[in-house]
PDB file of C-alpha atoms in Angstrom:
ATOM      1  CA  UNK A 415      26.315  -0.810  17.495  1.00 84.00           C
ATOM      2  CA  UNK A 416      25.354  -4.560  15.307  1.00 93.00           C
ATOM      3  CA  UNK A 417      23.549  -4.303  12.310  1.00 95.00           C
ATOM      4  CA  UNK A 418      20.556  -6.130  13.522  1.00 95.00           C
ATOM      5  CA  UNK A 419      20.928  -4.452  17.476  1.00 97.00           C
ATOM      6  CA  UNK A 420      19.828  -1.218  14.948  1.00 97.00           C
ATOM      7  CA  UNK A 421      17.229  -3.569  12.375  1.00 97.00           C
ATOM      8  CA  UNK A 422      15.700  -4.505  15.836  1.00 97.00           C
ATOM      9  CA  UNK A 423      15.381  -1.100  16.846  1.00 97.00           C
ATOM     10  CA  UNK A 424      13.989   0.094  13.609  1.00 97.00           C
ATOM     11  CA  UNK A 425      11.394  -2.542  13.821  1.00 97.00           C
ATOM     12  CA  UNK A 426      10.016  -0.933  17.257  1.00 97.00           C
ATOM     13  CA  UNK A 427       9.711   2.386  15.826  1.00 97.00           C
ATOM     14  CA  UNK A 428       8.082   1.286  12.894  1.00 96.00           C
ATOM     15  CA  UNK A 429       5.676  -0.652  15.082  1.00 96.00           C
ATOM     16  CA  UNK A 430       4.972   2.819  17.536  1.00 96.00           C
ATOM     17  CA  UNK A 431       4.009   4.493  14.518  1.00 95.00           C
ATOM     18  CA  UNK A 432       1.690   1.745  12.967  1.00 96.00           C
ATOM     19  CA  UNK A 433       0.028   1.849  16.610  1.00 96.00           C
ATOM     20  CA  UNK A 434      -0.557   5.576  16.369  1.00 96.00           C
ATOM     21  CA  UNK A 435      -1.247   5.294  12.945  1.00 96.00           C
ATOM     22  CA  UNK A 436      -4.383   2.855  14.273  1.00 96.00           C
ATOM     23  CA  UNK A 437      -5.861   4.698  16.862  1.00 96.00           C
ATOM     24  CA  UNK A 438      -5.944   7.548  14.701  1.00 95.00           C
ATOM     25  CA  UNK A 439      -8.116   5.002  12.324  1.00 93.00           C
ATOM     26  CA  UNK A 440     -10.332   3.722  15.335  1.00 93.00           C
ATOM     27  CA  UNK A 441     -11.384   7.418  16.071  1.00 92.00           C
ATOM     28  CA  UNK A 442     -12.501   8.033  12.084  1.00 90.00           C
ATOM     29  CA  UNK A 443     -13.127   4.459  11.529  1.00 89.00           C
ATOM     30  CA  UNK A 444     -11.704   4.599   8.744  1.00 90.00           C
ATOM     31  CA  UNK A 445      -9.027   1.843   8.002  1.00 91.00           C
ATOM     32  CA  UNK A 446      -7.741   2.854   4.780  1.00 89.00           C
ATOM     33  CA  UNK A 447      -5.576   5.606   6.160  1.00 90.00           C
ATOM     34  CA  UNK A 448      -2.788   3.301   6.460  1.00 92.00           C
ATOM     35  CA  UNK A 449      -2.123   3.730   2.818  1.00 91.00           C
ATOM     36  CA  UNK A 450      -0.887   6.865   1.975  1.00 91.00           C
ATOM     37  CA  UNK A 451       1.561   6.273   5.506  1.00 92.00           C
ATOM     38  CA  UNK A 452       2.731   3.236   3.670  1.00 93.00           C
ATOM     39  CA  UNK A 453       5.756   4.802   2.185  1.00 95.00           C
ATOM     40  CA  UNK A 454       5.977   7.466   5.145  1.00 95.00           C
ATOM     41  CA  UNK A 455       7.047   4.613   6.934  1.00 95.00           C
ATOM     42  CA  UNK A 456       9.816   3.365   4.899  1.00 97.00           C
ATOM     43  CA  UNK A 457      11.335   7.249   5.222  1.00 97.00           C
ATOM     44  CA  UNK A 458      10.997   7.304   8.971  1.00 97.00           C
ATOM     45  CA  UNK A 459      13.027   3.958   9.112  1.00 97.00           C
ATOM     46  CA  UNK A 460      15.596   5.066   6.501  1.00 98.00           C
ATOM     47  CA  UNK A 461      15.835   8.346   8.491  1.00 97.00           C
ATOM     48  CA  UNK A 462      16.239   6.429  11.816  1.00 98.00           C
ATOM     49  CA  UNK A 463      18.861   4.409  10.150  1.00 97.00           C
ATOM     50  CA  UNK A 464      20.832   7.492   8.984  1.00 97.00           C
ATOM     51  CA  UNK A 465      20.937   8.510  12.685  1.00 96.00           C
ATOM     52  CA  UNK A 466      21.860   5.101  13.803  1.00 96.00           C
ATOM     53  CA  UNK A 467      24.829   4.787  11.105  1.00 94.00           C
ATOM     54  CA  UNK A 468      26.238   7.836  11.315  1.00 90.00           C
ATOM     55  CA  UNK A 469      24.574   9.527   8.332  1.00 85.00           C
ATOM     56  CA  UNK A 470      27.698  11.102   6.805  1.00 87.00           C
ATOM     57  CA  UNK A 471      28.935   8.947   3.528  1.00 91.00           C
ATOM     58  CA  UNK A 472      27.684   9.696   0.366  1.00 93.00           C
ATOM     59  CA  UNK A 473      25.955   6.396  -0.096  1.00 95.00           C
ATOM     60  CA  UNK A 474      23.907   7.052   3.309  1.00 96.00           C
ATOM     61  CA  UNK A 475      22.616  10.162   1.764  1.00 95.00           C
ATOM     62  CA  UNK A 476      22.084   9.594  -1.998  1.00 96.00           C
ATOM     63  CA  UNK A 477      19.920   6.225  -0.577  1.00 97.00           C
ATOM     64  CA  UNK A 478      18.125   8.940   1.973  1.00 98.00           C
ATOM     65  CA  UNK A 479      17.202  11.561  -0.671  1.00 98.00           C
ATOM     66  CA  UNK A 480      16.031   8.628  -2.656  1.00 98.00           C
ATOM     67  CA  UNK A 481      13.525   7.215  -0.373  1.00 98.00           C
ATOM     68  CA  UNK A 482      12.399  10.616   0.719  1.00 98.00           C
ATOM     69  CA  UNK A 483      11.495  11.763  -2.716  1.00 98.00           C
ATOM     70  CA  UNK A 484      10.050   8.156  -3.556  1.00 98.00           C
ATOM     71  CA  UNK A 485       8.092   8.200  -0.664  1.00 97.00           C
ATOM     72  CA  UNK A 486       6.722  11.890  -0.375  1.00 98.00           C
ATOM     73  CA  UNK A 487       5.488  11.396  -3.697  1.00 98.00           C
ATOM     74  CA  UNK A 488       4.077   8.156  -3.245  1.00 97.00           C
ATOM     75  CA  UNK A 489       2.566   9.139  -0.104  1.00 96.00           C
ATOM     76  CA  UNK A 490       1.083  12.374  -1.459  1.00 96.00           C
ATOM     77  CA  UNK A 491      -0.165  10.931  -4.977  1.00 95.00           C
ATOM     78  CA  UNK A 492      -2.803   8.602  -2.705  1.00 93.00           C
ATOM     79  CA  UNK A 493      -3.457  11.138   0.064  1.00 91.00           C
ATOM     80  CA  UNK A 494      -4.952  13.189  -2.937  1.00 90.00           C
ATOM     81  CA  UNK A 495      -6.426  10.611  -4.764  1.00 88.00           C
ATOM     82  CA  UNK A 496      -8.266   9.486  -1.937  1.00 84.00           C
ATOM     83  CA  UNK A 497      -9.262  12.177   0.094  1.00 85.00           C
ATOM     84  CA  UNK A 498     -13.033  13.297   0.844  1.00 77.00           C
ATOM     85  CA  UNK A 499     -13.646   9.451  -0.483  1.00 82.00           C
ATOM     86  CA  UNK A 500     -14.385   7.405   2.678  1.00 83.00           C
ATOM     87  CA  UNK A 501     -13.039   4.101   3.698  1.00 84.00           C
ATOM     88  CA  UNK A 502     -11.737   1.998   0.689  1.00 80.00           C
ATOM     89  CA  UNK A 503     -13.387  -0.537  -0.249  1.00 77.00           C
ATOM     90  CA  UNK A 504     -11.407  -2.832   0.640  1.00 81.00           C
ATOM     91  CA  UNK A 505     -11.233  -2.033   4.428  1.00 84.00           C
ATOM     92  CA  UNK A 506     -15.138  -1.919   3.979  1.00 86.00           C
ATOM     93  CA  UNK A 507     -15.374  -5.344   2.528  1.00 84.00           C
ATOM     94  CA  UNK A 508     -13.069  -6.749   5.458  1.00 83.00           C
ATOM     95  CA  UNK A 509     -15.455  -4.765   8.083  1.00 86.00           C
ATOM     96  CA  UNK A 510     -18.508  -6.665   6.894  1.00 85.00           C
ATOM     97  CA  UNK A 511     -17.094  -9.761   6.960  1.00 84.00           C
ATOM     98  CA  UNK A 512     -15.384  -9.403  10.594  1.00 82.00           C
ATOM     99  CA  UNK A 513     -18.164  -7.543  12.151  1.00 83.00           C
ATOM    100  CA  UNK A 514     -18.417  -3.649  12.701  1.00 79.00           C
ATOM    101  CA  UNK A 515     -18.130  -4.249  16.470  1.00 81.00           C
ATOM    102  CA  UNK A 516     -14.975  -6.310  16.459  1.00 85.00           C
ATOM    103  CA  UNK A 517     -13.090  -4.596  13.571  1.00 85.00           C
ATOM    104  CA  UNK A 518     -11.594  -2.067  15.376  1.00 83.00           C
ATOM    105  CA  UNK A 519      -9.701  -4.027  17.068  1.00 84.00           C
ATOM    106  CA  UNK A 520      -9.418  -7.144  14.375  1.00 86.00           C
ATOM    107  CA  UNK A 521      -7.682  -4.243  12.016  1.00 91.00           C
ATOM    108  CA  UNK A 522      -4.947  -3.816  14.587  1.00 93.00           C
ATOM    109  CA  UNK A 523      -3.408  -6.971  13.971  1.00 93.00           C
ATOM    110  CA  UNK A 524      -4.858  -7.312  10.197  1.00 90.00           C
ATOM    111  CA  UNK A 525      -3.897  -4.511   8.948  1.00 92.00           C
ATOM    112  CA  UNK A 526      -1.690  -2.111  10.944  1.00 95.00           C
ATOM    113  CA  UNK A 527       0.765  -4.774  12.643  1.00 95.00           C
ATOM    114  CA  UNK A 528       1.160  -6.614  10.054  1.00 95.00           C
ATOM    115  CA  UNK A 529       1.957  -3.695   7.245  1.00 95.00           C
ATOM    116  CA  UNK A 530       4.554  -2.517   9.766  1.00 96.00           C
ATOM    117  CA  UNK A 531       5.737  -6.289   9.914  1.00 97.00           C
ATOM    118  CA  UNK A 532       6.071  -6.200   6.285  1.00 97.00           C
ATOM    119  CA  UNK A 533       7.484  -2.648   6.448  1.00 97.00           C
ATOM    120  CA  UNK A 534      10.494  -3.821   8.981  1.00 97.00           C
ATOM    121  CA  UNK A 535      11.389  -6.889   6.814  1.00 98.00           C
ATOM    122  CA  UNK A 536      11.662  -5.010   2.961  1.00 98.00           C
ATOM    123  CA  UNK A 537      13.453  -1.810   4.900  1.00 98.00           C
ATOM    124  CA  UNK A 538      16.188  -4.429   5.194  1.00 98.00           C
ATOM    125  CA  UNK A 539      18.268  -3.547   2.058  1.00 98.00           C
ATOM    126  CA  UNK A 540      18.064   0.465   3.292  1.00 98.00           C
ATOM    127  CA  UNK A 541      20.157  -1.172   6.428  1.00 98.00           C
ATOM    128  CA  UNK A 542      21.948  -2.911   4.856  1.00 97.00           C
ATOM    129  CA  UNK A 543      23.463  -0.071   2.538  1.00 96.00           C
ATOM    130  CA  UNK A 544      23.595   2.452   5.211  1.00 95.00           C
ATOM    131  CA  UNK A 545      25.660   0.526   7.870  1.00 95.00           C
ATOM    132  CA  UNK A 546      28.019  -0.914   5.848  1.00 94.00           C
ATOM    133  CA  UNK A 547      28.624   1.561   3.699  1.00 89.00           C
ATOM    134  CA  UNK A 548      30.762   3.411   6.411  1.00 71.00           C
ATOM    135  CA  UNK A 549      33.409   0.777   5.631  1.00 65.00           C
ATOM    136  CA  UNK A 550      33.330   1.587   1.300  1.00 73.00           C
ATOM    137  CA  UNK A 551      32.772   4.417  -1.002  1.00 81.00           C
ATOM    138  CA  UNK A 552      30.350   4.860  -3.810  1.00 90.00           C
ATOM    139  CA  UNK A 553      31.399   2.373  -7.363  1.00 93.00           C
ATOM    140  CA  UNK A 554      29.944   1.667 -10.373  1.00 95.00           C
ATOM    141  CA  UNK A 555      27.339  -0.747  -8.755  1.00 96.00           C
ATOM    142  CA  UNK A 556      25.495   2.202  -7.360  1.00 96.00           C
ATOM    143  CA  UNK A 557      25.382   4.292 -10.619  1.00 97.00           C
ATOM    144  CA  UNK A 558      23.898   1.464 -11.921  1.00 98.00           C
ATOM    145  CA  UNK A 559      21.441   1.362  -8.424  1.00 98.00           C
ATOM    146  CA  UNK A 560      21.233   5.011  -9.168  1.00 98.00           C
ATOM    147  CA  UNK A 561      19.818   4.600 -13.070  1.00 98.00           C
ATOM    148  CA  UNK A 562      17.389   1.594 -12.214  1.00 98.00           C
ATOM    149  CA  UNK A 563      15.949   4.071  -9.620  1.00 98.00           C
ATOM    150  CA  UNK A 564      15.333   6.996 -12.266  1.00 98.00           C
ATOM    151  CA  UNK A 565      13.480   4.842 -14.403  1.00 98.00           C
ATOM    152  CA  UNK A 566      11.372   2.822 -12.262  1.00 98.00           C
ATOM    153  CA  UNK A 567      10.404   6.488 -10.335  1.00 98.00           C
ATOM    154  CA  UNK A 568       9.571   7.623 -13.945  1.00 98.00           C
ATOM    155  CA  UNK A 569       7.332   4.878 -14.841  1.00 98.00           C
ATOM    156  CA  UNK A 570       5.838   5.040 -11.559  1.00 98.00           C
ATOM    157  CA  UNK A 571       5.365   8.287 -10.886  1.00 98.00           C
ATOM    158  CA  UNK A 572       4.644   8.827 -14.554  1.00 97.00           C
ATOM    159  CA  UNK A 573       2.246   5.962 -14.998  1.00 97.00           C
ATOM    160  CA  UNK A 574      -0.229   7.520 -12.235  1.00 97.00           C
ATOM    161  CA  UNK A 575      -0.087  10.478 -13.229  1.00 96.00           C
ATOM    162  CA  UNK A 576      -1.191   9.220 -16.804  1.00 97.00           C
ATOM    163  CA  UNK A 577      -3.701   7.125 -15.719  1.00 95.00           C
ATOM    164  CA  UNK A 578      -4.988  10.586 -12.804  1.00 94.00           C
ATOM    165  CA  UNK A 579      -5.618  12.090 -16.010  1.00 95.00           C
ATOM    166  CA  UNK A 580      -6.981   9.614 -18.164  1.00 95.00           C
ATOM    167  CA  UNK A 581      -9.429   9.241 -15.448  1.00 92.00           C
ATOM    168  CA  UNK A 582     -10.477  12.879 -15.015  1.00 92.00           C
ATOM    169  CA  UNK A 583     -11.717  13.215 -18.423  1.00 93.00           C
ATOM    170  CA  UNK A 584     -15.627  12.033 -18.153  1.00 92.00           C
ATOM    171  CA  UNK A 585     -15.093  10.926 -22.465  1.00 92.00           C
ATOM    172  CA  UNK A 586     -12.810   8.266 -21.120  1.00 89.00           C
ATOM    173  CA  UNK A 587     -15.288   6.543 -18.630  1.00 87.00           C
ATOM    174  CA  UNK A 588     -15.099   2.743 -19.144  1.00 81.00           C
ATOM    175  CA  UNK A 589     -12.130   3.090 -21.477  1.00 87.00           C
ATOM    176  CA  UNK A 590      -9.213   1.455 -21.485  1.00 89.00           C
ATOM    177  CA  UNK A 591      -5.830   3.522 -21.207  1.00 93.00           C
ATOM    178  CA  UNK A 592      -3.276   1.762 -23.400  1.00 92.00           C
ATOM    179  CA  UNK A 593      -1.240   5.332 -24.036  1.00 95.00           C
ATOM    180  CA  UNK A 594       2.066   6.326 -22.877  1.00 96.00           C
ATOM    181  CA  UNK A 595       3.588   4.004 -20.391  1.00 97.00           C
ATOM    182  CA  UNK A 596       0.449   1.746 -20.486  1.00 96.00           C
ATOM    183  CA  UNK A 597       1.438   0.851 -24.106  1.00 96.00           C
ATOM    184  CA  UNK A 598       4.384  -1.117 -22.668  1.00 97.00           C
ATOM    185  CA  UNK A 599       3.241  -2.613 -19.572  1.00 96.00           C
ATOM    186  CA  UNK A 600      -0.441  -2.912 -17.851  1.00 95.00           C
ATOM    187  CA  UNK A 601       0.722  -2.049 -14.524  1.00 95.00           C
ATOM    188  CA  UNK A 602       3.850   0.672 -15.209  1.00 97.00           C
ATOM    189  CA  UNK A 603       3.647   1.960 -11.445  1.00 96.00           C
ATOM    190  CA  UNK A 604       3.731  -1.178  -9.809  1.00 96.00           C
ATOM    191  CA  UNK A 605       6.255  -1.658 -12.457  1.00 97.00           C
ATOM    192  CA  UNK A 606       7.683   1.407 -11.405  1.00 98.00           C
ATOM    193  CA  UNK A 607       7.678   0.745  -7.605  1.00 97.00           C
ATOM    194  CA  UNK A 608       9.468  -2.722  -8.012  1.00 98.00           C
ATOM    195  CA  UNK A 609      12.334  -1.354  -9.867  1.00 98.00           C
ATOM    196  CA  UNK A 610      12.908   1.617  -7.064  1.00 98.00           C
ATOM    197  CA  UNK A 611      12.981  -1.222  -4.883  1.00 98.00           C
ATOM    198  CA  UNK A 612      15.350  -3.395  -7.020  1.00 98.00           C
ATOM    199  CA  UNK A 613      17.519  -0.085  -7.100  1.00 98.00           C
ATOM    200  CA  UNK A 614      17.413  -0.076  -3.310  1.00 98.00           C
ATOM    201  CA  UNK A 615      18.535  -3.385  -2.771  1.00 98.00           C
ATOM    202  CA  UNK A 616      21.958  -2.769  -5.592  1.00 98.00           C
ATOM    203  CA  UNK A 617      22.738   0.045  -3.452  1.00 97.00           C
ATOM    204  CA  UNK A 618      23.063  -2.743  -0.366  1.00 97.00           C
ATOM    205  CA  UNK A 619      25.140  -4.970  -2.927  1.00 97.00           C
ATOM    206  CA  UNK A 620      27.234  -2.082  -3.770  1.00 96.00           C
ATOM    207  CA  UNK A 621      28.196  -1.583  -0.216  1.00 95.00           C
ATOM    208  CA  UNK A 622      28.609  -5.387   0.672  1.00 93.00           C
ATOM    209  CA  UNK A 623      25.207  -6.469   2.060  1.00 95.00           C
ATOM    210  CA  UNK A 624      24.105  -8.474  -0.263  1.00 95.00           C
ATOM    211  CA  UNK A 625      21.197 -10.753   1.742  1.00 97.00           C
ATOM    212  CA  UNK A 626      19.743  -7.553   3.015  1.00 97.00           C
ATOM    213  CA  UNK A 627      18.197  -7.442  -0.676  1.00 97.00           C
ATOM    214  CA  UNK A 628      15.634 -10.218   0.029  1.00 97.00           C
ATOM    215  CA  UNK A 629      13.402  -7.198   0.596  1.00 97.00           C
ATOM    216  CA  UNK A 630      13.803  -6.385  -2.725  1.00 98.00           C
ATOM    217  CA  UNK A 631      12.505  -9.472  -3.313  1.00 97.00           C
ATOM    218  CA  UNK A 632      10.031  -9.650  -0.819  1.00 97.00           C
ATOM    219  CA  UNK A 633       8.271  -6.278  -2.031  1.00 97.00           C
ATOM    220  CA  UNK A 634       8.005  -7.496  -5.991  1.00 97.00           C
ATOM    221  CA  UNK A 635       6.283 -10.244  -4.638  1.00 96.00           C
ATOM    222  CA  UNK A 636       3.887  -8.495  -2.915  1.00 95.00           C
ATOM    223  CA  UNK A 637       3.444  -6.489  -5.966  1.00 95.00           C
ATOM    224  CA  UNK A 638       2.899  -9.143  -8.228  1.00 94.00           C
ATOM    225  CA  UNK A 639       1.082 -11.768  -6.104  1.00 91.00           C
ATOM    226  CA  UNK A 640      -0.402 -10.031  -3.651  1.00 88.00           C
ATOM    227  CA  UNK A 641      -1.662  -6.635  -3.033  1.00 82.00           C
ATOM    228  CA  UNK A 642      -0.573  -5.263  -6.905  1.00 79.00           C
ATOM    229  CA  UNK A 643      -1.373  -6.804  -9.820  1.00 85.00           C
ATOM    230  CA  UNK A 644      -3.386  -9.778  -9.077  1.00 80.00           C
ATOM    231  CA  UNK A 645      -5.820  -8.210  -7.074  1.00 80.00           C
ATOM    232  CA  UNK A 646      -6.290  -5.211  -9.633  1.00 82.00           C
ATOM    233  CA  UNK A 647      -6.344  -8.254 -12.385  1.00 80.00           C
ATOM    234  CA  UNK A 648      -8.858  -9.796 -11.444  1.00 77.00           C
ATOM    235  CA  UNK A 649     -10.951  -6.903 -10.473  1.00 74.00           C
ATOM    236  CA  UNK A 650     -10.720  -5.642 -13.685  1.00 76.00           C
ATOM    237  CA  UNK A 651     -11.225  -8.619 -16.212  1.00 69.00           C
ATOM    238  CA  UNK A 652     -15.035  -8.940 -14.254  1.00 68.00           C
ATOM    239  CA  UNK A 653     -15.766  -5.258 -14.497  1.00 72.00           C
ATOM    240  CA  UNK A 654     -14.098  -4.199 -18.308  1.00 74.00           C
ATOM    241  CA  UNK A 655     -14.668  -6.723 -20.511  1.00 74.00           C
ATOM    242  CA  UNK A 656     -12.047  -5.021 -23.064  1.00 79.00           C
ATOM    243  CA  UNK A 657      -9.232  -5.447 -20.924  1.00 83.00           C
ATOM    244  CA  UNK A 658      -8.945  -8.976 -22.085  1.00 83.00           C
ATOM    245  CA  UNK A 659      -7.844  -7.879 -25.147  1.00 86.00           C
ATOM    246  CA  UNK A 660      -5.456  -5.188 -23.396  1.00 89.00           C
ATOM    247  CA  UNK A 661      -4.370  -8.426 -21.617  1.00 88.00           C
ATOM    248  CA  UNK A 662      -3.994  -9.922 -24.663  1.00 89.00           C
ATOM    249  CA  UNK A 663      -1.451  -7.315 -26.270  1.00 92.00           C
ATOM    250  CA  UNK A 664       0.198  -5.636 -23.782  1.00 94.00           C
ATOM    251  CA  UNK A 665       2.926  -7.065 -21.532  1.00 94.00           C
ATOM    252  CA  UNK A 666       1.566  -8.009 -17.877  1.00 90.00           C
ATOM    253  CA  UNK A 667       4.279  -6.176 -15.684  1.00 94.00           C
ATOM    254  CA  UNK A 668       8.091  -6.072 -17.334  1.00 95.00           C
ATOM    255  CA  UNK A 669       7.409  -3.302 -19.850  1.00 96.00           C
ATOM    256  CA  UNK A 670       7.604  -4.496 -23.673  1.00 96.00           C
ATOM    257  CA  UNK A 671       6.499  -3.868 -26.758  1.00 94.00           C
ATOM    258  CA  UNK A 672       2.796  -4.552 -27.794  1.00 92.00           C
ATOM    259  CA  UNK A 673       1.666  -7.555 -29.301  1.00 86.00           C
ATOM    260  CA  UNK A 674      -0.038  -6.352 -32.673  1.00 78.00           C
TER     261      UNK A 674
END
C-alpha cells in the first residue's frame, strides 16, 4: 500500500473521531472538550499508521512510544486542569458572537473539522517515519531525534507542571512566575511542544522522508502565531501589567538566558 493511499486513510479516521468527538460536545454544549482529545488524536493516527506499516522496526516503535507518552500526558495534564470548569472561554466568546442557536452546528466546521484538518496535515512526519522506515534501520539522526524529544517533553511537561503549582498557591495570585524553566523562556511548554514536534519530524529525515516534516513546521507555527503564544501574549500584557517587564527580560519562546 502508497504512502499517501495510507495518509488518505488516516485523514478519514481522524475525521470519524472529530465527528464523534462533536456530537459528544452538542449533547453538553460544551465546545472546549476538543482540547484535551487534541493529542489523543495524534496517537490514534500514529497507532493506525503502525498497523498500516507493518509496526515491527524499531523506528516504528520508538516514534509510537513517543507519541503515546507525549500525548497521554498532554491529554491528561488539560483534562485535569479543566475539569468541573465549564466551557472555555474561548468557545464561550465564539458562541456569543455566532449565536447560541446556530453554534452547534457552526462549531462543527469551526472547530472540530478543522482541528482534525490540522491534525491530518502535522501527523505527516509520523507517516513519513513509519512507512519508510521499513526500508532503513535506526542511525545517528534519530538519537539526535531521540535527545531533542527528551528535552522539549521536559520543558513541556515540566513547565506546566511549574506553572500548576505556582498557580495553586493563593500567595502567588497576580504574580508573575519567572522560576525554573520560566527563567529561560516565557512560554517553556509551548517551547516544549515545538521541539517534540521538531524531534518527530528528524525521525522522518532519519528514515528518508524528509518533506513529511512540513508538519513540524506547520505545528511551531501554530504555536507561535496562532493558538500559543500570541494569543496568551496579548491576553496577558492587558491583564498583568508586570509582565512587560517579564517581556522585557526573559526570552519570548527559544529558551535563553535572562536579560539583567
Amino acid at each position: 500500500m502508497g504512502f499517501f493511499e495510507i495518509y488518505i486513510q488516516g485523514f478519514l479516521v481522524v475525521m470519524v473521531m472529530m465527528s464523534i468527538l462533536w456530537i459528544i460536545s452538542v449533547i453538553k454544549t460544551d465546545a472546549s472538550i476538543v482540547d484535551p482529545f487534541w493529542s489523543l488524536g495524534f496517537i490514534l493516527a500514529a497507532a493506525f499508521y503502525l498497523v498500516r506499516t507493518g509496526g515491527t522496526e524499531s523506528r516504528q516503535i520508538l516514534l509510537f512510544v513517543l507519541v503515546l507518552i507525549w500525548g497521554l500526558r498532554l491529554s491528561l495534564f488539560l483534562l485535569r486542569r479543566n475539569w468541573g470548569k465549564g466551557e472555555d472561554y474561548r468557545y464561550q466568546d465564539f458562541r456569543k458572537r455566532f449565536g447560541e442557536q446556530r453554534y452547534w452546528w457552526f462549531s462543527f466546521f469551526q472547530v472540530f473539522l478543522l482541528q482534525g484538518f490540522l491534525q491530518w496535515l502535522i501527523s505527516a512526519p509520523l507517516l513519513g517515519a513509519m512507512y519508510y522506515s521499513r526500508d532503513n534501520s535506526l542511525n545517528l539522526l534519530d538519537l539526535l531525534a531521540l535527545s531533542v524529544w527528551i528535552i522539549g517533553f521536559s520543558f513541556e511537561a515540566g513547565g506546566d507542571y511549574q506553572l500548576a503549582r505556582f498557580k495553586a498557591d493563593p500567595a502567588n495570585r497576580g504574580k508573575i512566575l519567572d522560576t525554573g524553566f520560566w527563567k529561560y523562556t516565557r512560554h517553556p511548554n509551548y517551547f516544549g511542544d515545538s521541539a517534540v514536534w521538531w524531534a518527530y519530524g528528524l525521525f522522518a529525515i532519519a528514515a528518508g522522508a524528509w518533506l513529511t516534516a512540513a508538519g513540524s513546521v506547520l505545528m511551531t507555527y501554530l504555536l507561535i502565531k496562532v493558538s500559543g503564544v500570541a494569543m496568551l501574549e496579548r491576553s496577558l500584557k492587558d491583564k498583568k501589567p508586570e509582565y512587560r517587564e517579564y517581556i522585557r527580560k526573559t526570552s519570548a519562546f527559544l529558551p535563553w538566558f535572562p536579560k539583567n
